[in-house]
Amino acid sequence: MDERAPPLDRETSAALRPADHKTELRLWLRLLTCATLIESGIRKRLRETFDVTLPRFDLMAQLDKTTGGLTLGELSQRMMVSNGNVTSIVEALVGQGLVDRRPSPQDRRAQVVSLTAEGRRFFRQMAAAHEVWIAETFAGLTPGESEQLMALLGKAKLSARSTFGEGSRP
Amino acid sequence: MDERAPPLDRETSAALRPADHKTELRLWLRLLTCATLIESGIRKRLRETFDVTLPRFDLMAQLDKTTGGLTLGELSQRMMVSNGNVTSIVEALVGQGLVDRRPSPQDRRAQVVSLTAEGRRFFRQMAAAHEVWIAETFAGLTPGESEQLMALLGKAKLSARSTFGEGSRP
DNA sequence: CAAAATTATTTTAGGCCTAAAATAAATCAG
DNA sequence: CTGATTTATTTTAGGCCTAAAATAATTTTG
């Protein structure tokens, strides 16, 4: 009996070899590069123009979207950062007088955070500039392309969520 | 003479009002959410499976792509992080015996960093798992969609680079 | 009701990250 | 060649971030 294995055809050997996923890898790197590039740019402009950090801006943005404030836990979930992290950012913003923090009337464990009048004024000013910067960032895409990108990222988000589980932010 | 201004038609009033860029804003938030979601997932798996941090994995990935190593400056540029940051990550990896650092023969200011044999072995093992995780992450997209997303992110990258200036990584 | 489990937050230890200042070596200009 | 500039890295000060442990209040369960 012939002991040698028969030669494998192309399909079979490809199926046995661990599939390579270079395409997905490149896609991930490109997505990450885009995000990092924009994030650094925005961070720099916020610092230079308003002397504010990006996490503080983000936190204020969450508060500006609501009426009546948010608890630390809600902030943590929406910002997709850890609980303890929110504690310290809020601490800093309270120190700057931009944010208010008081115990929840319903739940004595919880703290409700909201923008002060000054905080809201300041945030709105920053938000206006921020909006223009972001528009500039994507100016190289036609409206149709932006729409497509939005849709594809929506699919990617669902796909990623299903592999890594819920990571908050609706 | 009639003192009242004539009523503005829809086009004109839209042109006078500062344009709103809610679409681009939503696009940016979605891009950021995707990146954060995937990054957190990968970070967690790297920690649980290999007890390694993402920045260390990234640094080793850069080294694995080259022969002959990279200087700290090259690493900093390719990883899109600050110089001082690279110094400390390399420091940690040298301590773990995964990476080698020695003065450049050409330039006495520069240090050349490369993977040790153990580092390369370990990285290759991680890279195999990482590749599968990323493939899983994008499994919800058809090949055609991945290709489209890749192209659109390419345009977005160019556009962002042109507004924020070069942020390295080709 | 009281013990157990859950939930909201804070604390702790440690790593990542940046900007800006400080070193030190290489290159340039006269 | 020498002073001035540029380049590669390190150091410093401070902020962000996480995981895990600790508190404290609420809810669930037996």
CSV table of C-alpha atoms (C1' of nucleotides) in Angstrom, one decimal:
chain,number,residue,atom,x,y,z
A,1,MET,CA,0.0,0.0,0.0
A,2,ASP,CA,1.2,3.5,-0.9
A,3,GLU,CA,2.0,5.3,2.4
A,4,ARG,CA,2.3,8.8,0.8
A,5,ALA,CA,-0.6,11.0,1.2
A,6,PRO,CA,-2.2,12.0,-2.2
A,7,PRO,CA,-1.3,15.5,-3.4
A,8,LEU,CA,-3.8,18.1,-2.1
A,9,ASP,CA,-5.6,20.3,-4.6
A,10,ARG,CA,-5.7,24.0,-4.1
A,11,GLU,CA,-9.1,24.2,-2.4
A,12,THR,CA,-8.3,21.5,0.1
A,13,SER,CA,-4.9,22.8,1.1
A,14,ALA,CA,-6.5,26.3,1.5
A,15,ALA,CA,-9.2,24.8,3.7
A,16,LEU,CA,-6.7,23.0,5.9
A,17,ARG,CA,-4.3,25.9,6.3
A,18,PRO,CA,-5.6,28.3,8.9
A,19,ALA,CA,-7.5,30.9,6.9
A,20,ASP,CA,-5.7,34.2,6.7
A,21,HIS,CA,-7.7,37.3,7.5
A,22,LYS,CA,-5.3,40.0,6.2
A,23,THR,CA,-8.2,41.9,4.7
A,24,GLU,CA,-10.0,42.3,8.0
A,25,LEU,CA,-6.7,43.1,9.8
A,26,ARG,CA,-6.1,45.9,7.3
A,27,LEU,CA,-9.6,47.1,7.7
A,28,TRP,CA,-9.2,47.3,11.5
A,29,LEU,CA,-5.9,49.1,11.2
A,30,ARG,CA,-7.4,51.7,8.9
A,31,LEU,CA,-10.4,52.2,11.1
A,32,LEU,CA,-8.1,52.7,14.1
A,33,THR,CA,-5.9,55.1,12.2
A,34,CYS,CA,-8.8,57.2,11.2
A,35,ALA,CA,-10.2,57.4,14.7
A,36,THR,CA,-6.7,58.1,16.2
A,37,LEU,CA,-6.0,60.8,13.6
A,38,ILE,CA,-9.2,62.7,14.2
A,39,GLU,CA,-9.1,62.2,18.0
A,40,SER,CA,-5.6,63.7,18.2
A,41,GLY,CA,-6.5,66.6,16.0
A,42,ILE,CA,-9.6,67.4,18.1
A,43,ARG,CA,-7.7,67.0,21.3
A,44,LYS,CA,-5.1,69.4,20.2
A,45,ARG,CA,-7.5,72.0,19.0
A,46,LEU,CA,-9.6,71.8,22.2
A,47,ARG,CA,-6.4,72.3,24.2
A,48,GLU,CA,-5.1,75.2,22.2
A,49,THR,CA,-8.4,77.0,21.7
A,50,PHE,CA,-10.2,76.3,25.0
A,51,ASP,CA,-7.6,74.8,27.3
A,52,VAL,CA,-9.8,71.8,27.9
A,53,THR,CA,-9.2,68.1,27.6
A,54,LEU,CA,-11.1,65.8,25.4
A,55,PRO,CA,-12.5,63.6,28.2
A,56,ARG,CA,-13.9,66.7,29.9
A,57,PHE,CA,-15.4,67.9,26.7
A,58,ASP,CA,-17.0,64.5,26.1
A,59,LEU,CA,-18.5,64.4,29.6
A,60,MET,CA,-19.9,67.9,29.2
A,61,ALA,CA,-21.4,66.8,25.9
A,62,GLN,CA,-23.2,64.0,27.5
A,63,LEU,CA,-24.6,66.4,30.1
A,64,ASP,CA,-25.6,68.9,27.5
A,65,LYS,CA,-27.8,66.3,25.7
A,66,THR,CA,-29.9,65.8,28.8
A,67,THR,CA,-32.2,67.8,31.0
A,68,GLY,CA,-31.9,67.1,34.7
A,69,GLY,CA,-28.4,65.6,34.7
A,70,LEU,CA,-27.0,62.1,34.7
A,71,THR,CA,-25.8,59.8,37.4
A,72,LEU,CA,-22.1,58.8,37.4
A,73,GLY,CA,-23.1,55.3,36.3
A,74,GLU,CA,-25.1,56.7,33.3
A,75,LEU,CA,-22.1,58.8,32.4
A,76,SER,CA,-19.8,55.9,32.6
A,77,GLN,CA,-22.0,53.8,30.4
A,78,ARG,CA,-22.5,56.5,27.7
A,79,MET,CA,-18.9,57.5,27.6
A,80,MET,CA,-17.8,53.8,27.5
A,81,VAL,CA,-15.3,54.4,30.2
A,82,SER,CA,-14.9,52.8,33.7
A,83,ASN,CA,-16.8,54.0,36.7
A,84,GLY,CA,-13.8,55.2,38.6
A,85,ASN,CA,-12.6,57.2,35.7
A,86,VAL,CA,-15.8,59.2,35.6
A,87,THR,CA,-15.4,59.9,39.3
A,88,SER,CA,-12.2,61.7,38.7
A,89,ILE,CA,-13.2,63.6,35.6
A,90,VAL,CA,-16.3,64.9,37.4
A,91,GLU,CA,-14.2,65.8,40.4
A,92,ALA,CA,-12.0,68.0,38.1
A,93,LEU,CA,-15.0,69.6,36.4
A,94,VAL,CA,-16.6,70.3,39.8
A,95,GLY,CA,-13.4,72.0,40.8
A,96,GLN,CA,-13.6,74.2,37.7
A,97,GLY,CA,-17.1,75.1,38.5
A,98,LEU,CA,-18.4,73.7,35.2
A,99,VAL,CA,-20.4,70.9,36.7
A,100,ASP,CA,-22.6,70.3,39.7
A,101,ARG,CA,-22.8,67.1,41.6
A,102,ARG,CA,-25.5,66.3,44.2
A,103,PRO,CA,-27.0,63.2,45.8
A,104,SER,CA,-30.0,61.7,44.0
A,105,PRO,CA,-33.2,62.3,45.9
A,106,GLN,CA,-34.4,58.8,44.9
A,107,ASP,CA,-31.3,56.8,45.7
A,108,ARG,CA,-28.9,57.7,48.4
A,109,ARG,CA,-26.1,55.8,46.7
A,110,ALA,CA,-26.3,57.8,43.5
A,111,GLN,CA,-25.0,61.2,42.6
A,112,VAL,CA,-26.6,63.3,39.9
A,113,VAL,CA,-24.3,65.4,37.8
A,114,SER,CA,-25.3,68.4,35.7
A,115,LEU,CA,-23.8,71.4,33.9
A,116,THR,CA,-23.7,74.7,35.8
A,117,ALA,CA,-24.9,77.8,34.0
A,118,GLU,CA,-21.3,78.6,33.3
A,119,GLY,CA,-20.6,75.1,32.2
A,120,ARG,CA,-23.4,75.1,29.8
A,121,ARG,CA,-22.4,78.5,28.3
A,122,PHE,CA,-18.8,77.3,28.0
A,123,PHE,CA,-19.7,74.0,26.5
A,124,ARG,CA,-22.0,75.6,23.8
A,125,GLN,CA,-19.2,77.8,22.8
A,126,MET,CA,-16.8,74.8,22.4
A,127,ALA,CA,-19.5,72.7,20.7
A,128,ALA,CA,-19.9,75.3,17.9
A,129,ALA,CA,-16.2,75.2,17.1
A,130,HIS,CA,-16.1,71.4,17.5
A,131,GLU,CA,-18.9,71.0,15.0
A,132,VAL,CA,-17.0,73.0,12.4
A,133,TRP,CA,-13.8,71.1,12.9
A,134,ILE,CA,-15.6,67.8,12.5
A,135,ALA,CA,-17.4,69.0,9.3
A,136,GLU,CA,-14.0,70.0,8.0
A,137,THR,CA,-12.6,66.6,8.8
A,138,PHE,CA,-15.2,64.8,6.6
A,139,ALA,CA,-15.3,67.5,3.9
A,140,GLY,CA,-13.5,65.2,1.5
A,141,LEU,CA,-16.5,62.9,1.4
A,142,THR,CA,-19.6,63.6,-0.7
A,143,PRO,CA,-22.9,63.4,1.1
A,144,GLY,CA,-23.6,60.1,-0.6
A,145,GLU,CA,-20.3,58.7,0.6
A,146,SER,CA,-20.9,59.9,4.2
A,147,GLU,CA,-24.2,58.2,4.1
A,148,GLN,CA,-22.6,55.0,2.9
A,149,LEU,CA,-19.9,55.1,5.5
A,150,MET,CA,-22.5,55.7,8.2
A,151,ALA,CA,-24.4,52.6,7.1
A,152,LEU,CA,-21.3,50.4,6.8
A,153,LEU,CA,-20.1,51.5,10.2
A,154,GLY,CA,-23.5,50.7,11.6
A,155,LYS,CA,-23.1,47.2,10.3
A,156,ALA,CA,-19.6,47.0,11.7
A,157,LYS,CA,-20.8,48.2,15.0
A,158,LEU,CA,-23.5,45.5,15.2
A,159,SER,CA,-21.0,42.9,14.2
A,160,ALA,CA,-18.4,44.0,16.7
A,161,ARG,CA,-21.0,44.2,19.5
A,162,SER,CA,-22.1,40.7,18.7
A,163,THR,CA,-18.5,39.4,19.1
A,164,PHE,CA,-17.5,41.4,22.1
A,165,GLY,CA,-20.8,41.7,23.8
A,166,GLU,CA,-22.5,45.0,24.7
A,167,GLY,CA,-20.1,47.8,25.3
A,168,SER,CA,-22.8,50.4,26.0
A,169,ARG,CA,-23.5,53.5,23.9
A,170,PRO,CA,-26.8,52.8,21.9
B,1,MET,CA,-40.0,103.6,2.5
B,2,ASP,CA,-40.8,100.2,4.0
B,3,GLU,CA,-38.5,99.6,6.9
B,4,ARG,CA,-39.2,95.9,7.3
B,5,ALA,CA,-36.8,93.5,5.7
B,6,PRO,CA,-38.3,91.3,3.0
B,7,PRO,CA,-39.1,87.8,4.1
B,8,LEU,CA,-36.3,85.4,3.4
B,9,ASP,CA,-36.8,82.4,1.2
B,10,ARG,CA,-35.7,79.0,2.6
B,11,GLU,CA,-32.4,78.9,0.7
B,12,THR,CA,-31.3,82.3,1.9
B,13,SER,CA,-32.2,81.8,5.5
B,14,ALA,CA,-30.3,78.5,5.5
B,15,ALA,CA,-27.3,80.2,4.0
B,16,LEU,CA,-27.3,82.9,6.7
B,17,ARG,CA,-27.8,80.6,9.6
B,18,PRO,CA,-24.6,78.9,10.6
B,19,ALA,CA,-24.7,75.5,8.7
B,20,ASP,CA,-25.4,72.6,11.0
B,21,HIS,CA,-23.2,69.6,10.6
B,22,LYS,CA,-25.2,67.1,12.6
B,23,THR,CA,-24.5,64.4,9.9
B,24,GLU,CA,-20.8,64.7,10.2
B,25,LEU,CA,-21.0,64.7,14.0
B,26,ARG,CA,-23.0,61.5,14.0
B,27,LEU,CA,-20.6,60.0,11.6
B,28,TRP,CA,-17.7,60.8,13.8
B,29,LEU,CA,-19.4,59.5,16.9
B,30,ARG,CA,-20.2,56.3,15.2
B,31,LEU,CA,-16.6,55.9,13.9
B,32,LEU,CA,-15.4,56.5,17.4
B,33,THR,CA,-17.8,54.1,18.9
B,34,CYS,CA,-16.7,51.3,16.5
B,35,ALA,CA,-13.1,51.9,17.3
B,36,THR,CA,-13.6,52.0,21.0
B,37,LEU,CA,-15.8,48.9,21.0
B,38,ILE,CA,-13.3,46.9,19.1
B,39,GLU,CA,-10.3,48.2,21.0
B,40,SER,CA,-11.8,47.4,24.4
B,41,GLY,CA,-12.7,43.9,23.2
B,42,ILE,CA,-9.2,43.2,21.9
B,43,ARG,CA,-7.6,44.7,25.0
B,44,LYS,CA,-9.7,42.5,27.2
B,45,ARG,CA,-8.9,39.3,25.3
B,46,LEU,CA,-5.2,40.1,25.2
B,47,ARG,CA,-5.2,40.5,28.9
B,48,GLU,CA,-7.2,37.4,29.7
B,49,THR,CA,-5.5,35.2,27.2
B,50,PHE,CA,-2.0,36.4,27.2
B,51,ASP,CA,-1.7,38.7,30.1
B,52,VAL,CA,-0.4,41.4,27.9
B,53,THR,CA,-1.5,45.0,27.3
B,54,LEU,CA,-2.6,46.4,24.0
B,55,PRO,CA,0.2,49.0,23.6
B,56,ARG,CA,2.8,46.3,24.2
B,57,PHE,CA,1.1,44.1,21.6
B,58,ASP,CA,1.1,47.0,19.2
B,59,LEU,CA,4.7,47.8,19.7
B,60,MET,CA,5.7,44.1,19.2
B,61,ALA,CA,3.5,44.1,16.0
B,62,GLN,CA,5.5,47.0,14.6
B,63,LEU,CA,8.8,45.2,15.3
B,64,ASP,CA,7.6,41.9,13.8
B,65,LYS,CA,6.9,43.7,10.5
B,66,THR,CA,10.5,44.7,10.1
B,67,THR,CA,13.9,43.0,9.9
B,68,GLY,CA,16.7,44.6,11.8
B,69,GLY,CA,14.5,46.5,14.3
B,70,LEU,CA,13.3,50.1,14.6
B,71,THR,CA,14.5,53.2,16.4
B,72,LEU,CA,12.4,54.6,19.2
B,73,GLY,CA,11.6,57.5,16.9
B,74,GLU,CA,10.4,55.2,14.1
B,75,LEU,CA,8.2,53.3,16.6
B,76,SER,CA,6.8,56.5,17.9
B,77,GLN,CA,5.8,57.6,14.4
B,78,ARG,CA,4.4,54.3,13.4
B,79,MET,CA,2.4,53.9,16.5
B,80,MET,CA,1.2,57.5,16.5
B,81,VAL,CA,2.1,58.0,20.1
B,82,SER,CA,4.5,60.4,21.7
B,83,ASN,CA,8.2,59.8,22.0
B,84,GLY,CA,8.3,59.6,25.8
B,85,ASN,CA,5.5,57.1,25.7
B,86,VAL,CA,7.5,54.7,23.6
B,87,THR,CA,10.5,55.0,25.9
B,88,SER,CA,8.4,53.6,28.8
B,89,ILE,CA,6.7,50.8,26.9
B,90,VAL,CA,10.1,49.6,25.5
B,91,GLU,CA,11.4,49.8,29.0
B,92,ALA,CA,8.7,47.4,30.2
B,93,LEU,CA,9.2,45.0,27.3
B,94,VAL,CA,12.9,44.9,27.8
B,95,GLY,CA,12.2,44.1,31.5
B,96,GLN,CA,10.1,41.2,30.3
B,97,GLY,CA,12.8,39.9,28.0
B,98,LEU,CA,10.6,40.3,24.9
B,99,VAL,CA,12.5,43.1,23.3
B,100,ASP,CA,16.1,44.1,22.9
B,101,ARG,CA,17.4,47.7,22.9
B,102,ARG,CA,20.9,48.7,21.8
B,103,PRO,CA,22.6,51.8,20.5
B,104,SER,CA,22.5,52.4,16.8
B,105,PRO,CA,26.0,51.9,15.2
B,106,GLN,CA,25.3,54.8,12.8
B,107,ASP,CA,24.0,57.3,15.3
B,108,ARG,CA,25.0,57.4,18.9
B,109,ARG,CA,21.8,59.3,19.8
B,110,ALA,CA,19.5,56.6,18.6
B,111,GLN,CA,18.5,53.2,20.1
B,112,VAL,CA,17.5,50.3,17.9
B,113,VAL,CA,14.8,48.1,19.3
B,114,SER,CA,14.1,44.6,18.1
B,115,LEU,CA,12.2,41.4,19.2
B,116,THR,CA,14.2,38.8,21.1
B,117,ALA,CA,13.7,35.2,20.0
B,118,GLU,CA,11.3,34.7,22.8
B,119,GLY,CA,9.5,37.9,22.0
B,120,ARG,CA,9.0,36.9,18.4
B,121,ARG,CA,7.8,33.4,19.4
B,122,PHE,CA,5.4,34.9,21.9
B,123,PHE,CA,4.2,37.6,19.5
B,124,ARG,CA,3.5,35.1,16.7
B,125,GLN,CA,1.3,33.1,19.0
B,126,MET,CA,-0.7,36.2,20.0
B,127,ALA,CA,-0.9,37.4,16.4
B,128,ALA,CA,-2.6,34.2,15.4
B,129,ALA,CA,-5.3,34.6,18.0
B,130,HIS,CA,-5.6,38.3,17.3
B,131,GLU,CA,-6.2,37.7,13.6
B,132,VAL,CA,-9.1,35.4,14.3
B,133,TRP,CA,-10.6,37.8,16.8
B,134,ILE,CA,-10.5,40.6,14.2
B,135,ALA,CA,-12.0,38.4,11.5
B,136,GLU,CA,-14.8,37.5,13.9
B,137,THR,CA,-15.3,41.2,14.6
B,138,PHE,CA,-16.0,42.0,10.9
B,139,ALA,CA,-17.8,38.7,10.1
B,140,GLY,CA,-21.1,40.6,9.8
B,141,LEU,CA,-19.9,42.4,6.7
B,142,THR,CA,-19.8,40.7,3.3
B,143,PRO,CA,-16.5,40.9,1.4
B,144,GLY,CA,-18.0,43.6,-0.8
B,145,GLU,CA,-19.0,45.6,2.1
B,146,SER,CA,-15.6,45.3,3.7
B,147,GLU,CA,-14.0,46.5,0.5
B,148,GLN,CA,-16.4,49.5,0.4
B,149,LEU,CA,-15.7,50.3,4.0
B,150,MET,CA,-12.0,50.1,3.4
B,151,ALA,CA,-12.3,52.5,0.4
B,152,LEU,CA,-14.4,55.0,2.3
B,153,LEU,CA,-12.2,55.0,5.3
B,154,GLY,CA,-9.3,55.6,2.9
B,155,LYS,CA,-11.0,58.8,1.7
B,156,ALA,CA,-11.9,59.8,5.3
B,157,LYS,CA,-8.2,59.3,6.3
B,158,LEU,CA,-7.0,61.5,3.5
B,159,SER,CA,-9.6,64.1,4.3
B,160,ALA,CA,-8.8,64.1,8.0
B,161,ARG,CA,-5.1,64.2,7.3
B,162,SER,CA,-5.6,67.2,5.2
B,163,THR,CA,-7.4,69.1,8.0
B,164,PHE,CA,-5.2,68.0,10.9
B,165,GLY,CA,-1.9,67.7,9.1
B,166,GLU,CA,0.2,64.6,9.0
B,167,GLY,CA,-0.3,62.3,12.0
B,168,SER,CA,2.2,59.6,10.7
B,169,ARG,CA,1.3,56.0,9.8
B,170,PRO,CA,1.3,55.8,6.0
C,1,DC,C1',-38.2,41.0,58.8
C,2,DA,C1',-33.2,39.6,58.1
C,3,DA,C1',-29.7,37.5,55.3
C,4,DA,C1',-28.1,37.5,50.6
C,5,DA,C1',-27.5,39.4,46.4
C,6,DT,C1',-27.3,43.4,43.6
C,7,DT,C1',-26.2,48.1,42.4
C,8,DA,C1',-23.7,52.8,42.7
C,9,DT,C1',-19.8,54.7,43.8
C,10,DT,C1',-15.0,55.4,45.5
C,11,DT,C1',-10.5,53.9,46.3
C,12,DT,C1',-6.2,51.7,45.0
C,13,DA,C1',-2.4,50.1,42.3
C,14,DG,C1',-0.5,50.3,38.1
C,15,DG,C1',0.0,51.3,33.2
C,16,DC,C1',-0.6,54.6,29.2
C,17,DC,C1',-0.4,59.1,27.3
C,18,DT,C1',0.7,63.9,26.4
C,19,DA,C1',3.2,68.4,26.3
C,20,DA,C1',7.1,70.7,27.4
C,21,DA,C1',11.7,71.0,29.2
C,22,DA,C1',16.2,69.0,29.4
C,23,DT,C1',20.3,66.2,27.4
C,24,DA,C1',23.2,64.8,24.1
C,25,DA,C1',24.8,63.8,19.6
C,26,DA,C1',24.8,65.1,14.7
C,27,DT,C1',24.6,68.4,11.0
C,28,DC,C1',25.0,72.9,9.1
C,29,DA,C1',26.9,77.6,8.1
C,30,DG,C1',30.2,80.7,8.2
D,1,DC,C1',36.9,74.2,12.8
D,2,DT,C1',33.3,76.4,15.7
D,3,DG,C1',29.0,78.1,17.0
D,4,DA,C1',24.1,77.5,15.8
D,5,DT,C1',20.6,74.6,14.7
D,6,DT,C1',18.4,70.3,14.3
D,7,DT,C1',17.4,65.6,15.7
D,8,DA,C1',16.8,61.4,19.0
D,9,DT,C1',15.8,60.5,23.3
D,10,DT,C1',14.8,61.0,28.2
D,11,DT,C1',12.7,63.2,32.0
D,12,DT,C1',9.0,65.6,34.4
D,13,DA,C1',4.4,66.9,35.7
D,14,DG,C1',0.0,65.9,35.2
D,15,DG,C1',-4.2,63.8,33.4
D,16,DC,C1',-6.7,59.6,31.7
D,17,DC,C1',-7.7,54.8,32.1
D,18,DT,C1',-8.5,50.1,33.8
D,19,DA,C1',-9.3,46.2,36.9
D,20,DA,C1',-10.1,44.8,41.2
D,21,DA,C1',-11.2,45.6,46.0
D,22,DA,C1',-13.8,48.2,49.3
D,23,DT,C1',-18.1,50.9,50.9
D,24,DA,C1',-22.5,51.7,51.3
D,25,DA,C1',-27.3,51.7,50.1
D,26,DT,C1',-31.0,49.1,47.8
D,27,DT,C1',-33.6,45.2,46.5
D,28,DT,C1',-34.6,40.4,46.6
D,29,DT,C1',-35.5,36.1,49.0
D,30,DG,C1',-36.3,32.8,52.3
